[in-house]
């Protein structure tokens, strides 16, 4: 929650956005309220003996909607975690999952803790205890509630959660599906770490496939050469910036971090910048560009695309009017408040909203959950068979060229590329790309198809609420 006066809280912001869309629908009486409210939030306070004394921690797991189960959503570790935030994030998970057709209700968890103040071993103890508290109440369970990483947590915490669940449910053959975002050797899936950033890239690629959509943001052409400002070089921001700069020709002109911002008009070397940040803890004194102490002001820099990839509420009623980017893609959850959203919409800024833009994480989590339940890696059965069939064609082509008078050869590299069957990583990327394209199409149809819908966020909410409403109606609620 941002401490900006006059600004609605994060949860109120999500509700306001929901209301905007719901007002354009004709839902059965009472259903709108049923969908909007958060079903339950469990608060736990638990003690862990560390450094010779007992420390008490406060954690939450919020379940927003159980129209389909399990419910899904990450666990966040940050000192600012509170009930309002966890409930807002759980609600966003409901809409996100509905939009990308991941068969989950929305949930979210949080622990009030600064993970940087504890050692790896201490964090393991804390995570194990938090997991124990949630598992014994079925708030972590392969069929009921499946967490994942979020801000401040990584695959390391997910491995601890999976292990704790297995210890408490020794005969559950599906134990590994109780959490996603695990390391590959603990039942994880290829491509999960990069997934949210990769999803941001696929979302932008899809947006730029439609010149009329690009024109609505007063831009033209392709992603190549576009000037991009990225706020937050954490897991999501880093991968999005890396892929956009190394694969799509974007220039990351500014990166905003905790201690300020760094600028390079020719485009920053993202991998080198990340290494610098890991080593030095910030961007100050980094030789890759010019340093600006006031990072927040850099959100207002001249650019083509702004990618807020850190905390919620960073674009608010105080700075929205000054934002120059014609296109914003919300890699973070809730970076634009409802008040700022109004200002930007009236200015004509196009916003690719969080419920779509950062859904890559939960999409690949879905694949991981399916992998765990099916107990087999994607591609294991098909890969060599696919390669054998491709080999047949290549052999036949080569025979024809030998036996006939036509003098042609396969282009260099073709054979190698064509013959390689898809492994798990290729399949995950293909599934993610397909998901991001399909979800964009469903939003786009509403954006272009309805005169009363002028922005992608409302379009996204309309699609999601409609899907959730149908699920409730089908259940007879
Ligand atoms: N924490 C991520 C999100 O906000 C991923 C959730 C998941 O994979 O369940 O979408």
PDB file of C-alpha atoms and ligand atoms in Angstrom, residues 72-75 89 93 96 108 146-151 180 192 196 333 358-359 361-363 365-366, ligand 1:
ATOM      1  CA  UNK A  72      -3.343 -20.221  -6.585  1.00  0.00           C
ATOM      2  CA  UNK A  73      -0.991 -17.342  -5.896  1.00  0.00           C
ATOM      3  CA  UNK A  74       2.449 -16.491  -4.616  1.00  0.00           C
ATOM      4  CA  UNK A  75       3.840 -15.920  -1.149  1.00  0.00           C
ATOM      5  CA  UNK A  89      -3.099  -9.476  -4.678  1.00  0.00           C
ATOM      6  CA  UNK A  93      -4.864 -13.667  -8.992  1.00  0.00           C
ATOM      7  CA  UNK A  96      -5.346 -13.175 -13.851  1.00  0.00           C
ATOM      8  CA  UNK A 108      -2.038 -14.900  -2.089  1.00  0.00           C
ATOM      9  CA  UNK A 146      -0.971 -24.002  -4.329  1.00  0.00           C
ATOM     10  CA  UNK A 147       1.495 -21.181  -3.553  1.00  0.00           C
ATOM     11  CA  UNK A 148       4.416 -19.998  -5.684  1.00  0.00           C
ATOM     12  CA  UNK A 149       7.219 -17.426  -5.441  1.00  0.00           C
ATOM     13  CA  UNK A 150       6.517 -13.706  -5.325  1.00  0.00           C
ATOM     14  CA  UNK A 151       8.523 -10.673  -4.215  1.00  0.00           C
ATOM     15  CA  UNK A 180       5.052 -24.376  -7.817  1.00  0.00           C
ATOM     16  CA  UNK A 192       9.605 -21.099 -14.522  1.00  0.00           C
ATOM     17  CA  UNK A 196       6.921 -13.763 -15.746  1.00  0.00           C
ATOM     18  CA  UNK A 333       0.995  -6.185  -9.601  1.00  0.00           C
ATOM     19  CA  UNK A 358       2.421 -10.521 -15.573  1.00  0.00           C
ATOM     20  CA  UNK A 359       0.334 -13.673 -15.946  1.00  0.00           C
ATOM     21  CA  UNK A 361       4.355 -16.667 -13.946  1.00  0.00           C
ATOM     22  CA  UNK A 362       1.125 -18.358 -13.025  1.00  0.00           C
ATOM     23  CA  UNK A 363       0.774 -19.787 -16.529  1.00  0.00           C
ATOM     24  CA  UNK A 365       3.101 -22.552 -12.627  1.00  0.00           C
ATOM     25  CA  UNK A 366       0.040 -24.213 -14.117  1.00  0.00           C
TER      26      UNK A 366
HETATM   27  N1  LIG B   1       3.480 -14.554  -7.711  1.00  0.00           N
HETATM   28  C1  LIG B   1       3.180 -14.676  -9.087  1.00  0.00           C
HETATM   29  C2  LIG B   1       2.012 -13.767  -9.464  1.00  0.00           C
HETATM   30  O1  LIG B   1       1.766 -12.774  -8.831  1.00  0.00           O
HETATM   31  C3  LIG B   1       2.975 -16.115  -9.514  1.00  0.00           C
HETATM   32  C4  LIG B   1       1.824 -16.825  -8.870  1.00  0.00           C
HETATM   33  C5  LIG B   1       1.797 -18.318  -9.166  1.00  0.00           C
HETATM   34  O2  LIG B   1       2.600 -18.796  -9.953  1.00  0.00           O
HETATM   35  O3  LIG B   1       0.951 -18.985  -8.564  1.00  0.00           O
HETATM   36  O4  LIG B   1       1.363 -13.953 -10.445  1.00  0.00           O
END
